[in-house]
Coordinates of C-alpha atoms and ligand atoms in Angstrom, one line a residue:
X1432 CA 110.1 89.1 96.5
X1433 CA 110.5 86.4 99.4
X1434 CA 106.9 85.2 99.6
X1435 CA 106.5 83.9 103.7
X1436 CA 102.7 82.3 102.1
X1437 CA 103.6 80.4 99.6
X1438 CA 102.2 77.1 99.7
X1439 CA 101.1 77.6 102.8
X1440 CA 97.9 75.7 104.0
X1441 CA 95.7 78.4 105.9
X1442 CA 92.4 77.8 107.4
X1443 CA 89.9 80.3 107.7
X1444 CA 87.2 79.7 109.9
X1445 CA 84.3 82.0 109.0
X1446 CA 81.3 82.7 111.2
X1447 CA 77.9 84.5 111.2
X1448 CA 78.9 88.1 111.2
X1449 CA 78.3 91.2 109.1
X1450 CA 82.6 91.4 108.9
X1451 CA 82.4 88.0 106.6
X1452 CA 82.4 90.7 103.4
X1453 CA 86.1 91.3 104.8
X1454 CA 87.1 87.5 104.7
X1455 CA 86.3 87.6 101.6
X1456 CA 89.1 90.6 101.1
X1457 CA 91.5 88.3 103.4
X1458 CA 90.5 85.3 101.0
X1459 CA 91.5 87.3 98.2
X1460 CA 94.9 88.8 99.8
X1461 CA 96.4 85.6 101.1
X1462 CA 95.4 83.8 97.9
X1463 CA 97.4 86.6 95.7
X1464 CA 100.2 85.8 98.1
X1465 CA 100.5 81.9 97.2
X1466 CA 98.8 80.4 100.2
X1467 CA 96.4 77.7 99.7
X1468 CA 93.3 78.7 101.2
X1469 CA 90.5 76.4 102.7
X1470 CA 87.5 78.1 103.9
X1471 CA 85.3 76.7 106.4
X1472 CA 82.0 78.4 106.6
X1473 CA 79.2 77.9 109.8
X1474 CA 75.8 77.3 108.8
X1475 CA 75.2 80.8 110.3
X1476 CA 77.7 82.6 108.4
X1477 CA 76.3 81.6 104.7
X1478 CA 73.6 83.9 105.7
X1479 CA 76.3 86.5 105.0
X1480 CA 78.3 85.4 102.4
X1481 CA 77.6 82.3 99.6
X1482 CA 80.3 79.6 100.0
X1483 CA 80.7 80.8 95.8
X1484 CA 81.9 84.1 96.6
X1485 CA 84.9 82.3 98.7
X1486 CA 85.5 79.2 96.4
X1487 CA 85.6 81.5 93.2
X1488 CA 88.6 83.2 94.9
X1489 CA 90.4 80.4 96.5
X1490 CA 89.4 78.0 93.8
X1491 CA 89.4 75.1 96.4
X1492 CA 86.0 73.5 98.0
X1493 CA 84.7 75.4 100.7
X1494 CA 83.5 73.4 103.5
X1495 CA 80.1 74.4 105.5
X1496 CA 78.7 70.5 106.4
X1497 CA 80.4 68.4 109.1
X1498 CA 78.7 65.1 107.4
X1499 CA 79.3 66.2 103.2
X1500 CA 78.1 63.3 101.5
X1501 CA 80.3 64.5 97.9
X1502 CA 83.6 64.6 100.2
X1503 CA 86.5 62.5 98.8
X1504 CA 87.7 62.2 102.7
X1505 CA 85.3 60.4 105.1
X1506 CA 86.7 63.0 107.5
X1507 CA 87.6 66.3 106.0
X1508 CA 87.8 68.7 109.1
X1509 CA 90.5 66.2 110.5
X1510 CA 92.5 66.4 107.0
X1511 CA 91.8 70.2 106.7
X1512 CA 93.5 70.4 110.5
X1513 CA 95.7 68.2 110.1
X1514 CA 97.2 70.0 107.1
X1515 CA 96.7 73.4 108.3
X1516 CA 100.1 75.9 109.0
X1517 CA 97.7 77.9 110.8
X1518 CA 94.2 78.7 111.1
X1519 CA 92.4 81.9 111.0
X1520 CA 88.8 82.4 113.0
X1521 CA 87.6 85.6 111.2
X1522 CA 85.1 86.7 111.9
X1523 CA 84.8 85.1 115.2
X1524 CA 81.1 85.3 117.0
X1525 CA 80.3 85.5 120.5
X1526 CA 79.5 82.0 119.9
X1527 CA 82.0 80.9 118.5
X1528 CA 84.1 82.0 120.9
X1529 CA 82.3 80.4 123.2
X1530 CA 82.4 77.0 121.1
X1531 CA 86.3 76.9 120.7
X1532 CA 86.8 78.0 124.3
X1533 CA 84.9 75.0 125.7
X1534 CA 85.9 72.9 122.8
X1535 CA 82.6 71.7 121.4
X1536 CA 82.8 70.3 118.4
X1537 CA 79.5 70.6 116.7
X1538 CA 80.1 72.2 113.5
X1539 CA 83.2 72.2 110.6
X1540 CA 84.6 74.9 111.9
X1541 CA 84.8 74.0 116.1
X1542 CA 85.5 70.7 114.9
X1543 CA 88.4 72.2 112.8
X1544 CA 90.0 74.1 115.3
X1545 CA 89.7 71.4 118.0
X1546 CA 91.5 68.5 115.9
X1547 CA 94.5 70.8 114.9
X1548 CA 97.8 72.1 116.4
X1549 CA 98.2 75.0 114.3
X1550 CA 98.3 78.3 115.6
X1551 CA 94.8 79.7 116.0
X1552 CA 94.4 83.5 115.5
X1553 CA 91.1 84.5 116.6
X1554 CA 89.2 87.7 115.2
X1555 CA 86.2 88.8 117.0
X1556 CA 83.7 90.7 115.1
X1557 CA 80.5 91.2 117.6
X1558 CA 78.3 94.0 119.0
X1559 CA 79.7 96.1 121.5
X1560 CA 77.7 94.1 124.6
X1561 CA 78.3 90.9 123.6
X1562 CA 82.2 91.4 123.7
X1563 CA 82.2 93.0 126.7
X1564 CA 80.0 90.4 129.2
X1565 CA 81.5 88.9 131.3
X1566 CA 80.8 85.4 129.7
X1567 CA 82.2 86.6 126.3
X1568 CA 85.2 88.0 128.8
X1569 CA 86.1 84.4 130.5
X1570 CA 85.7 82.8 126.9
X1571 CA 88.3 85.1 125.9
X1572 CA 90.8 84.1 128.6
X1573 CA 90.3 80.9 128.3
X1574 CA 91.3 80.6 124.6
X1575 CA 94.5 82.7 125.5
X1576 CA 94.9 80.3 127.9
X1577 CA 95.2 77.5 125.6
X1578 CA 97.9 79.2 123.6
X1579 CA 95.4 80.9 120.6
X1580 CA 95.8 84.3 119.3
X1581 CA 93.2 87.2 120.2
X1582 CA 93.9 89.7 117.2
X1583 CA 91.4 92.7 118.0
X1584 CA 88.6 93.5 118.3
X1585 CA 88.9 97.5 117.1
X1586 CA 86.7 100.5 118.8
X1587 CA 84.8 102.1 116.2
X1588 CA 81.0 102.0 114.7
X1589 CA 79.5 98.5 114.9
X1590 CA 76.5 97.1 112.8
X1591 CA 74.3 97.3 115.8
X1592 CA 74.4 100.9 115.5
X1593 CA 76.6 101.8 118.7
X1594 CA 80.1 102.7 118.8
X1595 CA 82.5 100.6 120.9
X1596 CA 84.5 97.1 120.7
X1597 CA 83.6 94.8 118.2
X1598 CA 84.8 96.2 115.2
X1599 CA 87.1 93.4 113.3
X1600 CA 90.6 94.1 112.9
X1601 CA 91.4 95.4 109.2
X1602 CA 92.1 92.7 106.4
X1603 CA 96.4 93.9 106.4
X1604 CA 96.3 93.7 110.4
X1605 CA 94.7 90.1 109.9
X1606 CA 97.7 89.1 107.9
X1607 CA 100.3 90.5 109.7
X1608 CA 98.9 88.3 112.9
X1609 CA 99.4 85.7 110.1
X1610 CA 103.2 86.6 108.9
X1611 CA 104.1 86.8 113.1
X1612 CA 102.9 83.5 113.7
X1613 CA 104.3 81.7 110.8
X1614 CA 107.3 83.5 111.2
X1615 CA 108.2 82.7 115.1
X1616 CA 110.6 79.5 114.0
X1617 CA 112.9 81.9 111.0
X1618 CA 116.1 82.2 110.7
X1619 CA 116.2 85.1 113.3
X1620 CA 113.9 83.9 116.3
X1621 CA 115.0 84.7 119.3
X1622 CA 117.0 87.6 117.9
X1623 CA 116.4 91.1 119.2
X1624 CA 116.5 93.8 116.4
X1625 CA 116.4 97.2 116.7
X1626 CA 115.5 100.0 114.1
X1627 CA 115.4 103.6 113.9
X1628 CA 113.1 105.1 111.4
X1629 CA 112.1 108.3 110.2
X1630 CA 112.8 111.8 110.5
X1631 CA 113.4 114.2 114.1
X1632 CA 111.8 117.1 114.3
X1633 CA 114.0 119.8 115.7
X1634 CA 111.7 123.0 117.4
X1635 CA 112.5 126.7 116.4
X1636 CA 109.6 127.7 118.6
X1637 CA 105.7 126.1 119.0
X1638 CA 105.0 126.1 116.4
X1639 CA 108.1 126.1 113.8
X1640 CA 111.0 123.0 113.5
X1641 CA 113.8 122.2 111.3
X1642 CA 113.1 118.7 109.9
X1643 CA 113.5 116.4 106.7
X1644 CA 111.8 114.4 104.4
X1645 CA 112.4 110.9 105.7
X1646 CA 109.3 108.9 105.5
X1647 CA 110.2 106.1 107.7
X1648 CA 108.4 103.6 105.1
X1649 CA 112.4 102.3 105.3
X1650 CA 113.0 101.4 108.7
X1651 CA 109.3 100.1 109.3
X1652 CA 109.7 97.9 106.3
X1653 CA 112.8 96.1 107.8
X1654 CA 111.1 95.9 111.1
X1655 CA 108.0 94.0 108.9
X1656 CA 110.9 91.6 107.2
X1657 CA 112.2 90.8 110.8
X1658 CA 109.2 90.1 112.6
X1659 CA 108.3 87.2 109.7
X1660 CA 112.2 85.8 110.7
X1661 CA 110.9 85.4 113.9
X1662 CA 113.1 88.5 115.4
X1663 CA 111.9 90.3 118.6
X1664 CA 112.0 93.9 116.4
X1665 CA 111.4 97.2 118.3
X1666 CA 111.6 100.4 116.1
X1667 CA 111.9 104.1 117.4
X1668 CA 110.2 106.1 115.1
X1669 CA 109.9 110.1 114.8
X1670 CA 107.1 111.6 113.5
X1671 CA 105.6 109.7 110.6
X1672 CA 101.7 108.3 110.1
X1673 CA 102.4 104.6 108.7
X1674 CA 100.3 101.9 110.4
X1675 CA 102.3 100.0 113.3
X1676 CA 103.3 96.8 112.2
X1677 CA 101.4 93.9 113.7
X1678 CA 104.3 92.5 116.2
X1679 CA 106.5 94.9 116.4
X1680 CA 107.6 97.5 119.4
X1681 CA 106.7 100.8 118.6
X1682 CA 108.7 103.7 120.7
X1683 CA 107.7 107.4 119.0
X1684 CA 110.3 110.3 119.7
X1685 CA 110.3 113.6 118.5
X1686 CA 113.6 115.1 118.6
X1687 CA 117.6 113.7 117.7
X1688 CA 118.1 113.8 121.4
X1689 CA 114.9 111.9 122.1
X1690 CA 116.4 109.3 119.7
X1691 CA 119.8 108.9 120.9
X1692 CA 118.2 108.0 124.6
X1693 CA 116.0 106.0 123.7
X1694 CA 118.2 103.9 121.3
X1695 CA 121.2 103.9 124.2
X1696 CA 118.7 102.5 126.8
X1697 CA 117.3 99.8 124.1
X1698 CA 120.9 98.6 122.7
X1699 CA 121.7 97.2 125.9
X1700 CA 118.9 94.5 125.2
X1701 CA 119.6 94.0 121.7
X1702 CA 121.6 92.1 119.5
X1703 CA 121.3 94.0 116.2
X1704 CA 121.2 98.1 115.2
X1705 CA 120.1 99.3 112.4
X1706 CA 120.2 103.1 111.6
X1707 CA 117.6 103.9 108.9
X1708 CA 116.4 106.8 110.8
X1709 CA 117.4 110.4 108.6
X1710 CA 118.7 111.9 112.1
X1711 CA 118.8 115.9 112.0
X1712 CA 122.5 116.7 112.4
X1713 CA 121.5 120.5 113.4
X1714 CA 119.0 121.8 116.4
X1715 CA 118.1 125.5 116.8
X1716 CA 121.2 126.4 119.3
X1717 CA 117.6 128.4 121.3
X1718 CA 113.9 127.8 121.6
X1719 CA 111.9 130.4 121.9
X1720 CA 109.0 129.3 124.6
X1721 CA 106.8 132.5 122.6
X1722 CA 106.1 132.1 119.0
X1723 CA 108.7 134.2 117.0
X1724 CA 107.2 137.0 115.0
X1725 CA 108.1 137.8 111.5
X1726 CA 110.2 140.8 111.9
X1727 CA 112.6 142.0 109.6
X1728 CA 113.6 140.5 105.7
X1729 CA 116.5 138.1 106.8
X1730 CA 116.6 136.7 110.1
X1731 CA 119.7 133.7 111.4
X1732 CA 118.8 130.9 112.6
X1733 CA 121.5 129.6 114.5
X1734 CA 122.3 126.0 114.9
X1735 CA 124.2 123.5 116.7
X1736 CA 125.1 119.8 116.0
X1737 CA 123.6 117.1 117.4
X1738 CA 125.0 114.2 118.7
X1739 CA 125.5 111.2 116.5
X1740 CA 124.0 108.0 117.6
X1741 CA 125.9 105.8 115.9
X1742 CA 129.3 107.0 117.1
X1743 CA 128.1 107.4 120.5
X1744 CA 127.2 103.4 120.4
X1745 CA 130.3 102.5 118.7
X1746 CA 131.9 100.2 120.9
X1747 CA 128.6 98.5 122.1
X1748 CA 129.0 94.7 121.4
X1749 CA 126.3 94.1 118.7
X1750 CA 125.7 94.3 115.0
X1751 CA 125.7 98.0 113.7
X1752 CA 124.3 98.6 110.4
X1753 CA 124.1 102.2 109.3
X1754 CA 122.5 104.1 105.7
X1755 CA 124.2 106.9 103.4
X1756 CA 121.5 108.5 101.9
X1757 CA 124.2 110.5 99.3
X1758 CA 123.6 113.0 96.4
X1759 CA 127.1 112.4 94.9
X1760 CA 130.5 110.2 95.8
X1761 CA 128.2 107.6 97.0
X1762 CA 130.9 104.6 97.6
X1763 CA 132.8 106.6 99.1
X1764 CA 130.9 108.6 101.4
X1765 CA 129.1 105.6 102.6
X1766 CA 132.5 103.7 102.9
X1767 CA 133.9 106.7 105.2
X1768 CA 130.8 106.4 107.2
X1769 CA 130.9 102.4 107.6
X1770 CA 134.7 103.1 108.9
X1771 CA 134.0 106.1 111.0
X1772 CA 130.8 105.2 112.4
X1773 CA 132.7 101.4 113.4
X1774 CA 129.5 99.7 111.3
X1775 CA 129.3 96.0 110.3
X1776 CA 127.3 96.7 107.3
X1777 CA 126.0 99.8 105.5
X1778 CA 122.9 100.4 103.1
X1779 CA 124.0 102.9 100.4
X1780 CA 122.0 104.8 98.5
X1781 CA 121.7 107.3 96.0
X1782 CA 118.5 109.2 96.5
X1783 CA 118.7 111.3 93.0
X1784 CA 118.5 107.8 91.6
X1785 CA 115.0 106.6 90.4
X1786 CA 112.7 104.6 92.2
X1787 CA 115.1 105.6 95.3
X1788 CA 114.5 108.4 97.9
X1789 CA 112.3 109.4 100.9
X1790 CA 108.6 109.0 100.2
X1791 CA 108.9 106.2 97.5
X1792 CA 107.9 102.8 98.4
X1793 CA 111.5 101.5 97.0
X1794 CA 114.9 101.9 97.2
X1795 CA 117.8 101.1 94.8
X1796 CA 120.5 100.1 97.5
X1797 CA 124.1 98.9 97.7
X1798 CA 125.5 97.1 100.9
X1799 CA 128.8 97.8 101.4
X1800 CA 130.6 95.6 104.2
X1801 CA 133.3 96.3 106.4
X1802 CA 135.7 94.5 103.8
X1803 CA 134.7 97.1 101.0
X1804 CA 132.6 94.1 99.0
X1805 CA 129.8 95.7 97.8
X1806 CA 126.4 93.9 96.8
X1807 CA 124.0 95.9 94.2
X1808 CA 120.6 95.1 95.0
X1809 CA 119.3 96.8 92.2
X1810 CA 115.9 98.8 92.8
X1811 CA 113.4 96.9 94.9
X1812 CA 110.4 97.7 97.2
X1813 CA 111.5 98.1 100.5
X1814 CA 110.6 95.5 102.5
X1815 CA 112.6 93.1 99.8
X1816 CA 115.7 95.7 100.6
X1817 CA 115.0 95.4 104.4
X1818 CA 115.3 91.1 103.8
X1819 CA 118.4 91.2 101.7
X1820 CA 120.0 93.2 104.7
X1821 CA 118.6 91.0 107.4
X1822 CA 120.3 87.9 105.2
X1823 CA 123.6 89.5 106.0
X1824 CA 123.0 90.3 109.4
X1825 CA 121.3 86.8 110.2
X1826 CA 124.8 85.7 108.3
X1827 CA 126.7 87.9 110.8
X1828 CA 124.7 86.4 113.5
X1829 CA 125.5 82.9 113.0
Ligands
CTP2866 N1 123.1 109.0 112.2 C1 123.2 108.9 113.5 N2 123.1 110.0 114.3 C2 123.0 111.2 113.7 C3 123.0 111.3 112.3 C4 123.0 110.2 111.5 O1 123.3 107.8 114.1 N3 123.0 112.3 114.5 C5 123.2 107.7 111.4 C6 122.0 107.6 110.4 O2 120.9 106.9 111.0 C7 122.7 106.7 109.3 C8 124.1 107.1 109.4 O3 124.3 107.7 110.6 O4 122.5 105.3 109.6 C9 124.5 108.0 108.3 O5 123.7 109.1 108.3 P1 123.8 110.3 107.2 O6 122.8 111.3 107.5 O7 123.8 109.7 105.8 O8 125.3 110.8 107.5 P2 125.9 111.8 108.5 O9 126.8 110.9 109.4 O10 124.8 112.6 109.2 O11 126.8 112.7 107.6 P3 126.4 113.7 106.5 O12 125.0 114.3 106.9 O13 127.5 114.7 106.5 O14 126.3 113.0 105.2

């Protein structure tokens, strides 16, 4: 499994906010990844959370006093900036918001942020009236000004009792502002990456459709894999209820027709294609505007064929990589397809295989290129699948 945190030196910055309990959780999650974790902690914020909690998770000092008199540096906020890959503010206060955007430097964690030139990702966590005056407001522009990340704050029920902005962003969301922001200078920055994922839905009537069980867990799990290369990714989606990716374009269609035009106006501005979505090759040839009533024992449903995406893009001038989903003659279905479909690269799978298949969170894949060489991935969760096929295409690219 590539792991994009290993080794890294992350910063969190941890201030006086009922949200610290989920810095904790973020602690914990970037520590299981392999990053090396330094917490900074505001006076304010032990009130919260002990600096034990945090330093029996990263297993490294936590720092809470500007002037430590135990510290083995004489200046350990510039050595803890210095080092950082990137720093995290989470959970961000009102004031300390206010701090970093004026650039005081009056506790570890201000002082932190204001001798480094890491990427700052700042996560507000406040009541609902604090984030939205106007002071809080200019604060807010003015650290986007200076080139730091504002990542949230979420609607939703705050510790003051009302319900508005304010809410931290979730511990995953966190990290995936993480993954884009380390990931900007990978092998594919600057590419633009497109992926379909998902099923169509195809409407009988209002309240009937012909669909299929594609998940889309696939195609968002390459688009994850690109965004930490440093790719632009946009994914067209139908109908599925995954979590957007932190960093990535989401466009949501419905139907095969709603895909093919949104993926014919999007190529144009891409360099890359790839097909994971599980198209419906046959749309009800009517729709009936009324809901159709039960009627008689058999009833036909007549169909007609959609048209196929990848064909229709053939001769557009980037890199085309397709998937065979197959029950049977898996090589050569998927090597027909790779020929007919004009593809660079195709992901072949058997989905009566175990561990491979719609709803399963891996995928036991074989990329077949336009030579015929075929590379068995063996099974693997799916983003891994997703980075062994952006290796070929970043290949392809260069
Ligand atoms: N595909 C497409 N447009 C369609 C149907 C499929 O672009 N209308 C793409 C899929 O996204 C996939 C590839 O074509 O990347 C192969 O899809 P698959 O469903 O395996 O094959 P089909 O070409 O539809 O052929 P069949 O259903 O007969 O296997």
């Amino acid at each position: 499994m590539p792991r994009l945190l290993e080794n890294k030196h992350i910063v969190i910055g941890v201030s006086g906010s009922i949200a610290c309990h989920k810095a904790v959780d973020l602690a914990s999650k970037l520590t299981q990844e392999g990053a090396l974790i330094d917490v900074v902690m505001t006076p304010e914020s032990t009130h919260f959370v002990g600096p034990t909690a945090f330093q029996s998770i990263t297993h490294r000092p936590v720092a809470t006093n500007l002037f430590n008199p135990l510290s083995t540096t004489s200046m350990e906020h510039i050595a803890l900036a210095q080092r950082a890959d990137a720093i995290l503010v989470a959970p961000a206060t009102a004031n300390t918001i206010a701090k970093l955007a004026l650039g005081l430097s009056d506790d570890m964690l201000s002082s932190t942020v204001l001798a480094s030139s890491a990427p700052v990702i700042v996560c507000p966590a406040m009541d609902g009236h604090m984030y939205q005056n106007a002071a809080t407001q200019e604060n807010i522009k003015k650290l986007e000004a200076t080139g730091k990340t504002m990542a949230g704050p979420r609607k939703g029920h705050l510790a003051s009792g009302m319900t508005g902005p304010g809410r931290m962003l979730e511990v995953s969301e966190i990290i995936g502002y993480l993954k884009l922001a380390l990931g900007r200078s990978g092998d594919l920055s600057g590419r633009k990456i497109l992926i379909t994922a998902g099923c169509t839905r195809e409407a009988i009537d209002p309240v009937r459709f012909i669909s299929n069980h594609s998940s889309g867990k696939m195609g968002y799990a390459i688009a994850e894999a690109a965004r930490d290369r440093g790719a632009n990714t946009t994914i067209i989606a139908g109908p599925n209820s995954l979590p957007e990716p932190v960093g990535v374009v989401v466009t949501k269609i419905v139907t095969a027709k709603e895909m093919l035009e949104a993926t014919v106006e999007k190529i144009r501005n891409s360099d890359v294609l790839i097909m994971a979505a599980a198209v419906a090759d046959w749309s009800p040839s009517t729709f009936s505007s009324q809901k159709l009533k039960k009627g008689s024992a058999y009833w036909e449903l007549k169909l007609k064929k959609t048209t196929d995406i990848l064909t229709q893009v053939r001769n557009e001038q980037v890199i085309k990589v397709g998937f065979a989903a197959e029950s049977e003659n898996l090589f050569e279905n998927a090597t027909t397809k790779l020929k007919n479909k004009n593809l660079d690269l195709i992901a072949a799978n058997d989905i009566t295989a175990e561990g491979s298949g719609f709803e399963s969170d891996t995928n036991r894949v074989f990329i077949i290129d336009s030579s015929g060489i075929v590379d068995d991935l063996g099974t693997l969760v799916k983003y891994e699948v997703g980075w062994h096929i952006l290796s070929r295409v970043s290949k392809l690219l260069s």
